[in-house]
């Protein structure tokens, strides 16, 4: 894979951010006394927690396109590699959103 360093570093960062978010938001997601701001933070934390199963399935499909179908068709190999890079960067963004939002509203 051409972007192996980008993919592995972004997946490692996503895992670390998931662990950090679990430690920070373990007891409560109340940062301010405003219901709208805290509700938005709760939604972001739920998206962060429950995005892993969907992303895992998408990553399996992208790797299938890259390795299995891409061995026969070059365009599927390129598309599979783009999907893997996009999914890994998307996971970093999703994992960082609750922390960034909490820092912005404080």
Coordinates of N, CA, C and O in Angstrom, one line a residue:
X1 N 0.8 -1.2 0.0 CA 0.0 0.0 0.0 C 0.9 1.2 0.0 O 1.9 1.3 0.7
X2 N 0.5 2.2 -0.7 CA 1.3 3.4 -0.9 C 1.2 4.3 0.3 O 2.2 4.9 0.7
X3 N 0.1 4.4 1.0 CA -0.1 5.3 2.1 C -0.1 4.6 3.4 O -0.9 4.9 4.3
X4 N 0.8 3.6 3.6 CA 0.7 2.8 4.8 C 1.0 3.6 6.0 O 0.4 3.3 7.1
X5 N 1.9 4.5 6.0 CA 2.3 5.3 7.2 C 1.1 6.2 7.6 O 0.8 6.3 8.8
X6 N 0.4 6.8 6.6 CA -0.7 7.6 6.9 C -1.9 6.8 7.5 O -2.5 7.2 8.5
X7 N -2.1 5.6 7.0 CA -3.2 4.8 7.5 C -2.9 4.3 8.9 O -3.7 4.4 9.8
X8 N -1.7 3.8 9.1 CA -1.4 3.2 10.4 C -1.3 4.3 11.5 O -1.8 4.1 12.6
X9 N -0.8 5.4 11.1 CA -0.7 6.5 12.1 C -2.1 7.0 12.5 O -2.4 7.3 13.6
X10 N -3.0 7.2 11.5 CA -4.3 7.7 11.7 C -5.1 6.6 12.5 O -5.9 7.0 13.4
X11 N -5.0 5.4 12.3 CA -5.7 4.4 13.1 C -5.2 4.3 14.5 O -6.0 4.2 15.4
X12 N -3.9 4.5 14.7 CA -3.3 4.5 16.1 C -3.9 5.8 16.8 O -4.3 5.7 18.0
X13 N -3.9 6.9 16.1 CA -4.4 8.1 16.7 C -5.9 8.0 17.1 O -6.4 8.4 18.1
X14 N -6.7 7.3 16.2 CA -8.1 7.1 16.5 C -8.3 6.2 17.7 O -9.2 6.5 18.5
X15 N -7.5 5.2 17.8 CA -7.6 4.3 19.0 C -7.2 5.1 20.3 O -7.9 5.0 21.3
X16 N -6.1 5.9 20.2 CA -5.7 6.6 21.4 C -6.8 7.7 21.8 O -7.0 7.9 23.0
X17 N -7.4 8.3 20.8 CA -8.4 9.3 21.1 C -9.6 8.7 21.6 O -10.3 9.3 22.5
X18 N -10.0 7.5 21.2 CA -11.1 6.8 21.8 C -10.8 6.5 23.3 O -11.7 6.6 24.1
X19 N -9.6 6.1 23.6 CA -9.3 5.8 25.0 C -9.3 7.1 25.8 O -9.8 7.1 27.0
X20 N -8.7 8.1 25.3 CA -8.7 9.4 26.0 C -10.1 9.9 26.2 O -10.5 10.4 27.3
X21 N -11.0 9.8 25.2 CA -12.4 10.2 25.4 C -13.1 9.4 26.4 O -13.9 9.9 27.2
X22 N -12.8 8.1 26.5 CA -13.4 7.3 27.5 C -13.0 7.7 28.9 O -13.8 7.7 29.9
X23 N -11.8 8.1 29.1 CA -11.3 8.6 30.4 C -11.9 9.9 30.8 O -12.3 10.2 31.9
X24 N -12.0 10.8 29.8 CA -12.5 12.2 30.1 C -14.0 12.2 30.3 O -14.5 12.8 31.2
X25 N -14.7 11.5 29.5 CA -16.2 11.5 29.5 C -16.7 10.3 30.2 O -17.8 9.8 29.9
X26 N -16.0 9.7 31.1 CA -16.4 8.5 31.8 C -17.6 8.7 32.7 O -18.5 7.9 32.8
X27 N -17.6 9.7 33.5 CA -18.6 9.9 34.5 C -19.8 10.7 34.0 O -20.9 10.2 34.2
X28 N -19.5 11.8 33.4 CA -20.6 12.6 32.9 C -20.2 13.4 31.7 O -19.0 13.7 31.5
X29 N -21.2 13.8 30.9 CA -20.9 14.6 29.7 C -21.4 16.1 29.9 O -21.6 16.8 29.0
X30 N -21.5 16.5 31.2 CA -22.0 17.8 31.5 C -20.8 18.7 31.6 O -19.9 18.6 32.5
X31 N -20.6 19.7 30.7 CA -19.5 20.6 30.7 C -20.0 22.0 31.1 O -19.4 22.7 31.9
X32 N -21.2 22.4 30.6 CA -21.8 23.7 31.0 C -23.2 23.4 31.6 O -23.6 22.2 31.7
X33 N -23.8 24.4 32.0 CA -25.2 24.2 32.5 C -26.3 24.4 31.4 O -27.5 24.3 31.7
X34 N -25.8 24.6 30.2 CA -26.7 24.8 29.1 C -27.1 23.4 28.5 O -26.3 22.6 28.2
X35 N -28.4 23.2 28.4 CA -28.9 21.9 27.9 C -28.6 21.7 26.4 O -28.3 20.5 26.0
X36 N -28.6 22.7 25.6 CA -28.3 22.5 24.2 C -26.9 22.2 24.0 O -26.5 21.2 23.2
X37 N -25.9 22.9 24.6 CA -24.5 22.6 24.5 C -24.2 21.2 25.0 O -23.4 20.4 24.4
X38 N -24.7 20.8 26.1 CA -24.5 19.5 26.7 C -25.1 18.4 25.9 O -24.6 17.3 25.8
X39 N -26.3 18.7 25.3 CA -27.0 17.7 24.5 C -26.2 17.5 23.2 O -26.1 16.3 22.7
X40 N -25.6 18.5 22.6 CA -24.7 18.3 21.5 C -23.5 17.5 21.8 O -23.1 16.6 21.0
X41 N -22.9 17.8 23.0 CA -21.8 17.0 23.4 C -22.2 15.5 23.6 O -21.4 14.6 23.2
X42 N -23.3 15.3 24.2 CA -23.8 13.9 24.3 C -24.0 13.2 23.0 O -23.6 12.0 22.8
X43 N -24.5 13.9 22.0 CA -24.6 13.3 20.7 C -23.3 13.0 20.0 O -23.1 11.9 19.4
X44 N -22.3 13.9 20.2 CA -21.0 13.7 19.7 C -20.3 12.5 20.3 O -19.6 11.7 19.7
X45 N -20.5 12.3 21.6 CA -19.9 11.2 22.3 C -20.6 9.9 21.9 O -19.9 8.9 21.7
X46 N -21.9 9.9 21.7 CA -22.6 8.7 21.2 C -22.1 8.3 19.8 O -21.9 7.1 19.5
X47 N -21.9 9.3 18.9 CA -21.4 9.1 17.6 C -20.0 8.5 17.7 O -19.6 7.6 17.0
X48 N -19.2 9.1 18.6 CA -17.8 8.6 18.7 C -17.8 7.2 19.2 O -17.0 6.4 18.7
X49 N -18.6 6.8 20.1 CA -18.6 5.4 20.7 C -19.2 4.4 19.7 O -18.6 3.3 19.6
X50 N -20.3 4.7 19.0 CA -20.9 3.7 18.2 C -20.5 3.8 16.7 O -21.2 3.2 15.9
X51 N -19.5 4.5 16.4 CA -19.0 4.6 15.0 C -18.1 3.4 14.7 O -17.9 3.1 13.5
X52 N -17.5 2.8 15.7 CA -16.6 1.7 15.5 C -17.1 0.5 14.7 O -16.5 0.0 13.8
X53 N -18.3 0.0 15.0 CA -18.8 -1.2 14.2 C -19.0 -0.8 12.8 O -18.7 -1.6 11.9
X54 N -19.6 0.3 12.5 CA -19.8 0.7 11.1 C -18.5 0.9 10.3 O -18.4 0.5 9.2
X55 N -17.6 1.5 11.0 CA -16.3 1.8 10.3 C -15.5 0.5 10.1 O -14.8 0.3 9.1
X56 N -15.7 -0.4 11.0 CA -15.0 -1.7 10.9 C -15.5 -2.5 9.7 O -14.8 -3.0 8.9
X57 N -16.9 -2.4 9.5 CA -17.5 -3.1 8.3 C -17.0 -2.4 7.0 O -16.7 -3.0 6.0
X58 N -17.0 -1.0 7.0 CA -16.5 -0.3 5.9 C -15.1 -0.6 5.6 O -14.7 -0.7 4.4
X59 N -14.3 -0.7 6.6 CA -12.8 -1.0 6.4 C -12.7 -2.4 5.8 O -11.8 -2.6 4.9
X60 N -13.4 -3.4 6.3 CA -13.4 -4.7 5.7 C -13.7 -4.7 4.2 O -13.1 -5.3 3.4
X61 N -14.8 -3.9 3.9 CA -15.2 -3.8 2.5 C -14.1 -3.2 1.6 O -13.8 -3.6 0.5
X62 N -13.5 -2.1 2.2 CA -12.5 -1.4 1.4 C -11.2 -2.3 1.2 O -10.6 -2.3 0.2
X63 N -10.9 -3.0 2.3 CA -9.7 -3.9 2.1 C -10.0 -5.1 1.2 O -9.2 -5.6 0.4
X64 N -11.3 -5.5 1.1 CA -11.7 -6.5 0.2 C -11.6 -6.0 -1.2 O -11.1 -6.7 -2.1
X65 N -12.0 -4.7 -1.4 CA -11.9 -4.1 -2.8 C -10.4 -4.0 -3.2 O -10.0 -4.2 -4.3
X66 N -9.6 -3.7 -2.2 CA -8.2 -3.4 -2.5 C -7.4 -4.8 -2.8 O -6.7 -4.9 -3.8
X67 N -7.6 -5.7 -1.9 CA -6.8 -7.0 -2.0 C -7.4 -8.0 -3.0 O -6.7 -8.6 -3.8
X68 N -8.7 -8.2 -2.9 CA -9.3 -9.3 -3.6 C -9.8 -8.9 -5.0 O -9.3 -9.4 -6.0
X69 N -10.6 -7.9 -5.1 CA -11.1 -7.4 -6.4 C -10.0 -6.6 -7.1 O -9.8 -6.7 -8.3
X70 N -9.1 -5.9 -6.3 CA -8.1 -5.1 -6.9 C -7.0 -5.9 -7.5 O -6.2 -5.4 -8.3
X71 N -6.9 -7.2 -7.2 CA -5.9 -8.0 -7.9 C -6.2 -8.3 -9.3 O -5.3 -8.6 -10.1
X72 N -7.4 -8.1 -9.7 CA -7.9 -8.3 -11.1 C -8.1 -7.0 -11.8 O -7.8 -6.9 -13.0
X73 N -8.7 -6.0 -11.1 CA -9.0 -4.7 -11.8 C -8.3 -3.6 -11.1 O -8.4 -3.4 -9.8
X74 N -7.5 -2.9 -11.8 CA -6.7 -1.8 -11.2 C -7.5 -0.7 -10.7 O -7.2 -0.1 -9.6
X75 N -8.6 -0.3 -11.3 CA -9.4 0.8 -10.8 C -10.1 0.5 -9.4 O -10.2 1.3 -8.6
X76 N -10.4 -0.8 -9.2 CA -10.9 -1.2 -7.9 C -9.8 -1.2 -6.8 O -10.1 -0.9 -5.7
X77 N -8.6 -1.5 -7.2 CA -7.5 -1.4 -6.3 C -7.3 0.1 -5.9 O -7.1 0.3 -4.7
X78 N -7.3 1.0 -6.8 CA -7.1 2.4 -6.5 C -8.3 2.9 -5.6 O -8.1 3.6 -4.6
X79 N -9.5 2.5 -6.0 CA -10.7 2.9 -5.2 C -10.6 2.3 -3.8 O -11.0 3.0 -2.8
X80 N -10.2 1.1 -3.7 CA -10.1 0.5 -2.3 C -9.1 1.2 -1.5 O -9.3 1.4 -0.3
X81 N -7.9 1.6 -2.1 CA -6.9 2.3 -1.3 C -7.4 3.7 -0.9 O -7.2 4.1 0.2
X82 N -8.1 4.4 -1.8 CA -8.7 5.7 -1.4 C -9.7 5.5 -0.3 O -9.8 6.4 0.6
X83 N -10.5 4.4 -0.3 CA -11.5 4.2 0.7 C -10.8 4.0 2.1 O -11.2 4.5 3.1
X84 N -9.7 3.2 2.1 CA -9.0 2.9 3.3 C -8.4 4.2 3.9 O -8.6 4.4 5.1
X85 N -7.8 5.0 3.1 CA -7.3 6.2 3.6 C -8.4 7.2 4.1 O -8.2 7.8 5.2
X86 N -9.4 7.3 3.3 CA -10.5 8.1 3.7 C -11.2 7.7 5.0 O -11.5 8.5 5.9
X87 N -11.4 6.4 5.2 CA -12.0 5.8 6.4 C -11.1 6.1 7.6 O -11.6 6.5 8.7
X88 N -9.8 5.9 7.5 CA -8.9 6.1 8.6 C -8.9 7.5 9.0 O -8.9 7.9 10.2
X89 N -8.8 8.5 8.1 CA -8.8 9.9 8.4 C -10.2 10.3 9.0 O -10.2 11.1 9.9
X90 N -11.3 9.8 8.5 CA -12.6 10.0 9.0 C -12.7 9.6 10.5 O -13.3 10.3 11.3
X91 N -12.1 8.5 10.8 CA -12.2 8.0 12.2 C -11.4 8.9 13.1 O -11.8 9.1 14.2
X92 N -10.3 9.4 12.7 CA -9.6 10.4 13.5 C -10.4 11.6 13.8 O -10.5 12.1 14.9
X93 N -11.1 12.1 12.8 CA -11.9 13.3 13.0 C -13.1 13.0 13.9 O -13.4 13.7 14.8
X94 N -13.7 11.8 13.7 CA -14.9 11.5 14.6 C -14.5 11.3 16.0 O -15.2 11.7 16.9
X95 N -13.3 10.7 16.2 CA -12.8 10.5 17.6 C -12.4 11.8 18.3 O -12.4 11.9 19.5
X96 N -11.9 12.7 17.5 CA -11.5 14.0 18.1 C -12.6 15.0 18.3 O -12.5 16.0 19.1
X97 N -13.8 14.8 17.6 CA -14.8 15.8 17.7 C -15.3 16.1 19.1 O -15.5 17.3 19.5
X98 N -15.6 15.1 20.0 CA -16.1 15.5 21.3 C -15.1 16.3 22.2 O -15.5 17.3 22.8
X99 N -13.8 16.0 22.1 CA -12.8 16.8 22.8 C -12.7 18.2 22.3 O -12.6 19.1 23.0
X100 N -12.7 18.3 21.0 CA -12.6 19.6 20.4 C -13.8 20.5 20.7 O -13.7 21.7 21.1
X101 N -14.9 19.9 20.7 CA -16.2 20.6 21.0 C -16.2 21.0 22.5 O -16.6 22.1 22.8
X102 N -15.7 20.1 23.4 CA -15.7 20.4 24.8 C -14.7 21.6 25.1 O -15.0 22.5 25.9
X103 N -13.6 21.6 24.4 CA -12.7 22.7 24.5 C -13.2 24.0 24.0 O -12.9 25.1 24.5
X104 N -14.0 24.0 22.9 CA -14.5 25.2 22.3 C -15.6 25.8 23.2 O -15.6 27.0 23.4
X105 N -16.5 25.0 23.8 CA -17.6 25.5 24.6 C -17.2 25.9 26.0 O -18.0 26.6 26.7
X106 N -16.0 25.5 26.4 CA -15.6 25.9 27.8 C -15.1 27.3 27.8 O -14.6 28.0 27.3

